[in-house]
Short mmCIF file of N, CA, C and O in Angstrom, two decimals:
data_model
loop_
_atom_site.label_atom_id
_atom_site.label_comp_id
_atom_site.label_asym_id
_atom_site.label_seq_id
_atom_site.Cartn_x
_atom_site.Cartn_y
_atom_site.Cartn_z
N MET A 1 -72.24 -4.31 -28.20
CA MET A 1 -72.13 -5.59 -28.88
C MET A 1 -71.50 -6.58 -27.93
O MET A 1 -70.52 -6.30 -27.25
N ALA A 2 -72.04 -7.76 -27.83
CA ALA A 2 -71.56 -8.78 -26.92
C ALA A 2 -70.25 -9.38 -27.42
O ALA A 2 -70.06 -9.57 -28.61
N VAL A 3 -69.37 -9.66 -26.48
CA VAL A 3 -68.12 -10.32 -26.80
C VAL A 3 -68.32 -11.80 -26.54
O VAL A 3 -68.60 -12.21 -25.42
N LEU A 4 -68.20 -12.58 -27.57
CA LEU A 4 -68.37 -14.02 -27.44
C LEU A 4 -67.07 -14.67 -27.06
O LEU A 4 -65.98 -14.15 -27.33
N ALA A 5 -67.18 -15.84 -26.43
CA ALA A 5 -65.98 -16.54 -25.97
C ALA A 5 -65.04 -16.87 -27.13
O ALA A 5 -63.83 -16.79 -26.99
N GLN A 6 -65.59 -17.21 -28.30
CA GLN A 6 -64.73 -17.54 -29.43
C GLN A 6 -64.03 -16.32 -30.02
O GLN A 6 -63.07 -16.44 -30.75
N ASP A 7 -64.50 -15.10 -29.69
CA ASP A 7 -63.88 -13.88 -30.18
C ASP A 7 -62.69 -13.44 -29.32
O ASP A 7 -61.91 -12.59 -29.72
N LEU A 8 -62.56 -14.02 -28.13
CA LEU A 8 -61.49 -13.63 -27.23
C LEU A 8 -60.20 -14.34 -27.61
O LEU A 8 -60.22 -15.46 -28.11
N PRO A 9 -59.05 -13.70 -27.35
CA PRO A 9 -57.77 -14.38 -27.60
C PRO A 9 -57.66 -15.62 -26.71
O PRO A 9 -58.29 -15.71 -25.66
N HIS A 10 -56.83 -16.57 -27.14
CA HIS A 10 -56.65 -17.81 -26.39
C HIS A 10 -56.19 -17.50 -24.97
O HIS A 10 -55.23 -16.77 -24.76
N GLY A 11 -56.86 -18.05 -23.98
CA GLY A 11 -56.48 -17.87 -22.59
C GLY A 11 -57.12 -16.64 -21.94
O GLY A 11 -57.03 -16.47 -20.74
N ALA A 12 -57.74 -15.77 -22.73
CA ALA A 12 -58.36 -14.57 -22.16
C ALA A 12 -59.73 -14.93 -21.59
O ALA A 12 -60.43 -15.78 -22.12
N GLU A 13 -60.07 -14.29 -20.50
CA GLU A 13 -61.37 -14.51 -19.88
C GLU A 13 -62.20 -13.25 -19.99
O GLU A 13 -61.68 -12.14 -20.04
N ARG A 14 -63.48 -13.43 -19.98
CA ARG A 14 -64.41 -12.30 -20.04
C ARG A 14 -64.48 -11.65 -18.67
O ARG A 14 -64.62 -12.32 -17.65
N ASP A 15 -64.38 -10.34 -18.62
CA ASP A 15 -64.44 -9.60 -17.38
C ASP A 15 -65.88 -9.52 -16.89
O ASP A 15 -66.72 -8.90 -17.54
N PRO A 16 -66.23 -10.15 -15.75
CA PRO A 16 -67.62 -10.15 -15.31
C PRO A 16 -68.13 -8.78 -14.90
O PRO A 16 -69.32 -8.51 -14.93
N ILE A 17 -67.23 -7.87 -14.53
CA ILE A 17 -67.65 -6.54 -14.11
C ILE A 17 -68.16 -5.73 -15.30
O ILE A 17 -69.09 -4.95 -15.18
N SER A 18 -67.60 -5.93 -16.48
CA SER A 18 -67.97 -5.13 -17.64
C SER A 18 -69.14 -5.71 -18.42
O SER A 18 -69.47 -5.22 -19.48
N CYS A 19 -69.77 -6.78 -17.93
CA CYS A 19 -70.91 -7.37 -18.62
C CYS A 19 -72.10 -6.43 -18.54
O CYS A 19 -72.38 -5.87 -17.50
N SER A 20 -72.77 -6.26 -19.63
CA SER A 20 -73.98 -5.45 -19.62
C SER A 20 -75.20 -6.36 -19.59
O SER A 20 -75.10 -7.55 -19.84
N ALA A 21 -76.36 -5.79 -19.31
CA ALA A 21 -77.59 -6.58 -19.27
C ALA A 21 -77.93 -7.12 -20.65
O ALA A 21 -78.55 -8.16 -20.77
N ASP A 22 -77.49 -6.42 -21.72
CA ASP A 22 -77.78 -6.88 -23.08
C ASP A 22 -77.02 -8.15 -23.42
O ASP A 22 -77.51 -9.01 -24.13
N SER A 23 -75.81 -8.28 -22.90
CA SER A 23 -74.98 -9.42 -23.27
C SER A 23 -75.00 -10.52 -22.22
O SER A 23 -74.39 -11.55 -22.41
N ASP A 24 -75.66 -10.30 -21.12
CA ASP A 24 -75.64 -11.26 -20.03
C ASP A 24 -77.07 -11.53 -19.56
O ASP A 24 -77.59 -10.81 -18.72
N PRO A 25 -77.71 -12.58 -20.08
CA PRO A 25 -79.11 -12.85 -19.72
C PRO A 25 -79.37 -12.98 -18.23
O PRO A 25 -80.38 -12.50 -17.75
N PRO A 26 -78.48 -13.61 -17.41
CA PRO A 26 -78.78 -13.65 -15.97
C PRO A 26 -78.86 -12.26 -15.35
O PRO A 26 -79.71 -12.01 -14.50
N ALA A 27 -78.01 -11.33 -15.78
CA ALA A 27 -78.07 -9.98 -15.25
C ALA A 27 -79.35 -9.29 -15.67
O ALA A 27 -79.96 -8.56 -14.89
N ALA A 28 -79.78 -9.51 -16.90
CA ALA A 28 -81.03 -8.90 -17.37
C ALA A 28 -82.22 -9.43 -16.59
O ALA A 28 -83.11 -8.67 -16.21
N SER A 29 -82.25 -10.71 -16.32
CA SER A 29 -83.38 -11.27 -15.58
C SER A 29 -83.34 -10.81 -14.13
O SER A 29 -84.39 -10.62 -13.51
N ALA A 30 -82.15 -10.61 -13.55
CA ALA A 30 -82.06 -10.10 -12.19
C ALA A 30 -82.60 -8.69 -12.12
O ALA A 30 -83.30 -8.33 -11.16
N ASN A 31 -82.30 -7.87 -13.12
CA ASN A 31 -82.83 -6.51 -13.14
C ASN A 31 -84.34 -6.52 -13.25
O ASN A 31 -85.02 -5.72 -12.61
N ASN A 32 -84.90 -7.39 -14.08
CA ASN A 32 -86.35 -7.49 -14.20
C ASN A 32 -86.96 -7.98 -12.90
O ASN A 32 -88.03 -7.51 -12.51
N TRP A 33 -86.32 -8.91 -12.23
CA TRP A 33 -86.83 -9.39 -10.96
C TRP A 33 -86.83 -8.26 -9.94
O TRP A 33 -87.77 -8.10 -9.17
N ASN A 34 -85.78 -7.43 -9.91
CA ASN A 34 -85.72 -6.32 -8.99
C ASN A 34 -86.82 -5.31 -9.26
O ASN A 34 -87.36 -4.72 -8.33
N ASP A 35 -87.17 -5.10 -10.53
CA ASP A 35 -88.25 -4.17 -10.86
C ASP A 35 -89.59 -4.66 -10.33
O ASP A 35 -90.49 -3.88 -10.09
N PHE A 36 -89.73 -5.94 -10.14
CA PHE A 36 -90.97 -6.50 -9.60
C PHE A 36 -90.88 -6.63 -8.08
O PHE A 36 -91.82 -6.31 -7.36
N PHE A 37 -89.75 -7.09 -7.57
CA PHE A 37 -89.65 -7.48 -6.17
C PHE A 37 -89.58 -6.28 -5.22
O PHE A 37 -90.25 -6.28 -4.18
N PHE A 38 -88.78 -5.26 -5.53
CA PHE A 38 -88.63 -4.14 -4.61
C PHE A 38 -89.95 -3.40 -4.36
O PHE A 38 -90.29 -3.13 -3.21
N PRO A 39 -90.73 -3.06 -5.39
CA PRO A 39 -92.03 -2.44 -5.10
C PRO A 39 -92.96 -3.38 -4.32
O PRO A 39 -93.75 -2.93 -3.50
N LEU A 40 -92.83 -4.68 -4.53
CA LEU A 40 -93.65 -5.65 -3.80
C LEU A 40 -93.34 -5.58 -2.30
O LEU A 40 -94.23 -5.63 -1.47
N VAL A 41 -92.06 -5.45 -1.98
CA VAL A 41 -91.64 -5.39 -0.58
C VAL A 41 -92.00 -4.04 0.04
O VAL A 41 -92.43 -3.97 1.20
N LEU A 42 -91.85 -2.97 -0.73
CA LEU A 42 -92.01 -1.63 -0.17
C LEU A 42 -93.44 -1.12 -0.11
O LEU A 42 -93.73 -0.22 0.66
N THR A 43 -94.34 -1.66 -0.90
CA THR A 43 -95.72 -1.18 -0.88
C THR A 43 -96.50 -1.90 0.21
O THR A 43 -96.35 -3.10 0.42
N THR A 44 -97.34 -1.14 0.90
CA THR A 44 -98.11 -1.71 2.00
C THR A 44 -99.59 -1.78 1.68
O THR A 44 -100.34 -2.41 2.41
N SER A 45 -100.02 -1.16 0.60
CA SER A 45 -101.43 -1.10 0.28
C SER A 45 -101.67 -1.64 -1.13
O SER A 45 -100.82 -1.49 -2.01
N ASP A 46 -102.82 -2.26 -1.34
CA ASP A 46 -103.17 -2.73 -2.68
C ASP A 46 -103.34 -1.57 -3.65
O ASP A 46 -103.15 -1.73 -4.85
N ASN A 47 -103.67 -0.39 -3.16
CA ASN A 47 -103.84 0.78 -4.02
C ASN A 47 -102.51 1.29 -4.57
O ASN A 47 -102.49 2.04 -5.54
N LEU A 48 -101.41 0.90 -3.96
CA LEU A 48 -100.09 1.39 -4.38
C LEU A 48 -99.33 0.39 -5.24
O LEU A 48 -98.19 0.65 -5.62
N LYS A 49 -99.92 -0.74 -5.56
CA LYS A 49 -99.22 -1.75 -6.36
C LYS A 49 -98.93 -1.23 -7.76
O LYS A 49 -99.70 -0.48 -8.33
N THR A 50 -97.80 -1.68 -8.30
CA THR A 50 -97.48 -1.36 -9.69
C THR A 50 -98.29 -2.26 -10.60
O THR A 50 -98.89 -3.24 -10.17
N LEU A 51 -98.30 -1.96 -11.89
CA LEU A 51 -99.10 -2.72 -12.84
C LEU A 51 -98.74 -4.21 -12.88
O LEU A 51 -99.64 -5.06 -12.80
N PRO A 52 -97.46 -4.60 -12.96
CA PRO A 52 -97.16 -6.04 -12.96
C PRO A 52 -97.64 -6.75 -11.70
O PRO A 52 -98.10 -7.89 -11.75
N GLN A 53 -97.54 -6.08 -10.56
CA GLN A 53 -98.01 -6.69 -9.33
C GLN A 53 -99.53 -6.81 -9.31
O GLN A 53 -100.07 -7.79 -8.82
N GLY A 54 -100.21 -5.81 -9.85
CA GLY A 54 -101.66 -5.87 -9.91
C GLY A 54 -102.16 -6.99 -10.81
O GLY A 54 -103.17 -7.62 -10.52
N LEU A 55 -101.43 -7.25 -11.88
CA LEU A 55 -101.84 -8.31 -12.80
C LEU A 55 -101.61 -9.71 -12.23
O LEU A 55 -102.21 -10.68 -12.70
N THR A 56 -100.77 -9.83 -11.21
CA THR A 56 -100.55 -11.14 -10.61
C THR A 56 -101.76 -11.61 -9.81
O THR A 56 -101.83 -12.78 -9.44
N VAL A 57 -102.72 -10.74 -9.58
CA VAL A 57 -103.96 -11.14 -8.90
C VAL A 57 -104.68 -12.21 -9.71
O VAL A 57 -105.35 -13.07 -9.14
N PHE A 58 -104.53 -12.18 -11.02
CA PHE A 58 -105.24 -13.11 -11.90
C PHE A 58 -104.51 -14.43 -12.09
O PHE A 58 -104.98 -15.31 -12.81
N VAL A 59 -103.34 -14.57 -11.48
CA VAL A 59 -102.57 -15.81 -11.56
C VAL A 59 -102.64 -16.49 -10.21
O VAL A 59 -102.16 -15.96 -9.21
N GLY A 60 -103.28 -17.65 -10.18
CA GLY A 60 -103.42 -18.40 -8.94
C GLY A 60 -102.46 -19.56 -8.87
O GLY A 60 -101.66 -19.80 -9.78
N GLU A 61 -102.55 -20.33 -7.79
CA GLU A 61 -101.66 -21.48 -7.63
C GLU A 61 -102.02 -22.59 -8.61
O GLU A 61 -101.14 -23.24 -9.17
N PHE A 62 -103.32 -22.78 -8.84
CA PHE A 62 -103.75 -23.86 -9.71
C PHE A 62 -104.46 -23.40 -10.98
O PHE A 62 -104.62 -24.17 -11.91
N THR A 63 -104.91 -22.15 -11.01
CA THR A 63 -105.63 -21.64 -12.18
C THR A 63 -105.14 -20.25 -12.53
O THR A 63 -104.62 -19.53 -11.68
N THR A 64 -105.33 -19.88 -13.77
CA THR A 64 -105.01 -18.54 -14.24
C THR A 64 -106.16 -18.06 -15.10
O THR A 64 -106.61 -18.78 -15.98
N ASP A 65 -106.62 -16.85 -14.82
CA ASP A 65 -107.69 -16.26 -15.63
C ASP A 65 -107.03 -15.55 -16.82
O ASP A 65 -106.75 -14.36 -16.79
N TRP A 66 -106.76 -16.33 -17.87
CA TRP A 66 -105.99 -15.83 -19.02
C TRP A 66 -106.69 -14.70 -19.73
O TRP A 66 -106.04 -13.74 -20.18
N GLY A 67 -108.00 -14.75 -19.86
CA GLY A 67 -108.72 -13.69 -20.56
C GLY A 67 -108.55 -12.34 -19.91
O GLY A 67 -108.22 -11.35 -20.56
N VAL A 68 -108.75 -12.28 -18.60
CA VAL A 68 -108.62 -11.01 -17.88
C VAL A 68 -107.15 -10.57 -17.83
O VAL A 68 -106.85 -9.38 -17.96
N LEU A 69 -106.24 -11.53 -17.66
CA LEU A 69 -104.82 -11.20 -17.61
C LEU A 69 -104.36 -10.56 -18.92
O LEU A 69 -103.71 -9.51 -18.92
N PHE A 70 -104.70 -11.18 -20.05
CA PHE A 70 -104.28 -10.62 -21.34
C PHE A 70 -105.02 -9.34 -21.69
O PHE A 70 -104.47 -8.47 -22.38
N THR A 71 -106.25 -9.18 -21.20
CA THR A 71 -106.94 -7.91 -21.38
C THR A 71 -106.21 -6.80 -20.63
O THR A 71 -106.00 -5.71 -21.16
N GLY A 72 -105.78 -7.09 -19.41
CA GLY A 72 -105.00 -6.11 -18.65
C GLY A 72 -103.69 -5.77 -19.32
O GLY A 72 -103.29 -4.60 -19.38
N LEU A 73 -103.01 -6.78 -19.84
CA LEU A 73 -101.75 -6.54 -20.55
C LEU A 73 -101.98 -5.71 -21.81
O LEU A 73 -101.18 -4.82 -22.14
N THR A 74 -103.07 -5.99 -22.53
CA THR A 74 -103.39 -5.27 -23.75
C THR A 74 -103.72 -3.80 -23.45
O THR A 74 -103.32 -2.90 -24.19
N LEU A 75 -104.41 -3.54 -22.36
CA LEU A 75 -104.75 -2.17 -21.99
C LEU A 75 -103.54 -1.42 -21.42
O LEU A 75 -103.47 -0.20 -21.50
N ALA A 76 -102.57 -2.15 -20.87
CA ALA A 76 -101.40 -1.52 -20.28
C ALA A 76 -100.35 -1.16 -21.33
O ALA A 76 -99.56 -0.22 -21.13
N ALA A 77 -100.29 -1.87 -22.44
CA ALA A 77 -99.22 -1.67 -23.42
C ALA A 77 -99.31 -0.36 -24.20
O ALA A 77 -98.27 0.30 -24.40
N PRO A 78 -100.47 0.10 -24.68
CA PRO A 78 -100.50 1.31 -25.50
C PRO A 78 -99.97 2.58 -24.82
O PRO A 78 -99.21 3.32 -25.46
N PRO A 79 -100.29 2.88 -23.57
CA PRO A 79 -99.73 4.10 -22.97
C PRO A 79 -98.20 4.08 -22.90
O PRO A 79 -97.55 5.09 -23.18
N ILE A 80 -97.63 2.93 -22.55
CA ILE A 80 -96.17 2.83 -22.47
C ILE A 80 -95.55 2.94 -23.85
O ILE A 80 -94.53 3.62 -24.04
N SER A 81 -96.17 2.31 -24.84
CA SER A 81 -95.67 2.38 -26.23
C SER A 81 -95.75 3.81 -26.75
O SER A 81 -94.82 4.29 -27.40
N LEU A 82 -96.84 4.49 -26.48
CA LEU A 82 -97.01 5.88 -26.92
C LEU A 82 -95.97 6.79 -26.26
O LEU A 82 -95.37 7.63 -26.92
N LEU A 83 -95.75 6.59 -24.98
CA LEU A 83 -94.73 7.38 -24.28
C LEU A 83 -93.35 7.14 -24.88
O LEU A 83 -92.57 8.08 -25.06
N ASP A 84 -93.04 5.90 -25.21
CA ASP A 84 -91.76 5.58 -25.82
C ASP A 84 -91.62 6.24 -27.19
O ASP A 84 -90.56 6.78 -27.52
N ILE A 85 -92.67 6.22 -27.98
CA ILE A 85 -92.62 6.85 -29.31
C ILE A 85 -92.45 8.35 -29.19
O ILE A 85 -91.63 8.96 -29.89
N VAL A 86 -93.19 8.97 -28.28
CA VAL A 86 -93.13 10.43 -28.12
C VAL A 86 -91.77 10.87 -27.60
O VAL A 86 -91.22 11.88 -28.05
N LEU A 87 -91.19 10.12 -26.70
CA LEU A 87 -89.93 10.53 -26.09
C LEU A 87 -88.69 9.85 -26.68
O LEU A 87 -87.60 9.99 -26.14
N SER A 88 -88.84 9.14 -27.79
CA SER A 88 -87.70 8.41 -28.35
C SER A 88 -86.56 9.34 -28.75
O SER A 88 -85.39 8.98 -28.60
N LYS A 89 -86.86 10.54 -29.24
CA LYS A 89 -85.81 11.48 -29.61
C LYS A 89 -84.97 11.86 -28.39
O LYS A 89 -83.75 11.92 -28.45
N GLN A 90 -85.64 12.08 -27.25
CA GLN A 90 -84.91 12.42 -26.03
C GLN A 90 -84.12 11.22 -25.51
O GLN A 90 -83.00 11.40 -25.00
N PHE A 91 -84.66 10.01 -25.63
CA PHE A 91 -83.93 8.82 -25.20
C PHE A 91 -82.64 8.68 -26.00
O PHE A 91 -81.57 8.45 -25.45
N ILE A 92 -82.75 8.83 -27.31
CA ILE A 92 -81.58 8.66 -28.18
C ILE A 92 -80.55 9.76 -27.93
O ILE A 92 -79.35 9.48 -27.85
N SER A 93 -81.00 11.00 -27.78
CA SER A 93 -80.04 12.08 -27.53
C SER A 93 -79.36 11.90 -26.17
O SER A 93 -78.19 12.24 -26.01
N GLY A 94 -80.07 11.35 -25.20
CA GLY A 94 -79.46 11.08 -23.90
C GLY A 94 -78.41 9.98 -23.98
O GLY A 94 -77.38 10.04 -23.32
N ILE A 95 -78.66 8.99 -24.81
CA ILE A 95 -77.70 7.90 -24.98
C ILE A 95 -76.46 8.41 -25.71
O ILE A 95 -75.33 8.03 -25.40
N LYS A 96 -76.65 9.31 -26.68
CA LYS A 96 -75.54 9.81 -27.48
C LYS A 96 -74.75 10.90 -26.77
O LYS A 96 -73.64 11.25 -27.21
N ALA A 97 -75.30 11.49 -25.71
CA ALA A 97 -74.65 12.62 -25.04
C ALA A 97 -73.26 12.21 -24.54
O ALA A 97 -73.08 11.16 -23.97
N ARG A 98 -72.32 13.11 -24.77
CA ARG A 98 -70.96 12.87 -24.30
C ARG A 98 -70.81 13.42 -22.90
O ARG A 98 -71.30 14.50 -22.59
N ARG A 99 -70.15 12.66 -22.11
CA ARG A 99 -69.84 13.15 -20.77
C ARG A 99 -68.48 13.82 -20.82
O ARG A 99 -67.54 13.29 -21.35
N GLY A 100 -68.41 14.98 -20.26
CA GLY A 100 -67.16 15.72 -20.37
C GLY A 100 -66.53 15.90 -19.12
O GLY A 100 -65.86 16.00 -18.35
#
C-alpha cells in the first residue's frame, strides 16, 4: 500500500529507497523501459527480437499501421494471459512464502 504525503507525520519525508514500483510511477516506467531497452541493445539479429521490439516495426516516424499493430497485440495477449491463469497459484504461493 502506498504511503501518501498527507499520511506522514509533520516534517517526515518519504524514504526514496523503500519506494516500490507500485507506489512510484517513475520507477515503474523505468522498469518497463529497461524491459524494452536492454534486449534492444543486446540482440544483434532480427530473429532474436522480443515481441514488443518486433511490433515496433509497424510504427514509423510519420505513419503507423494500426491494423497490423493491434492484430499483433491481440495475437500476443492470449498466450501470456493463459500462462498467468495457469501459474497464478504458484505466483501467489511464491509471494506469500516466508523467508527464514
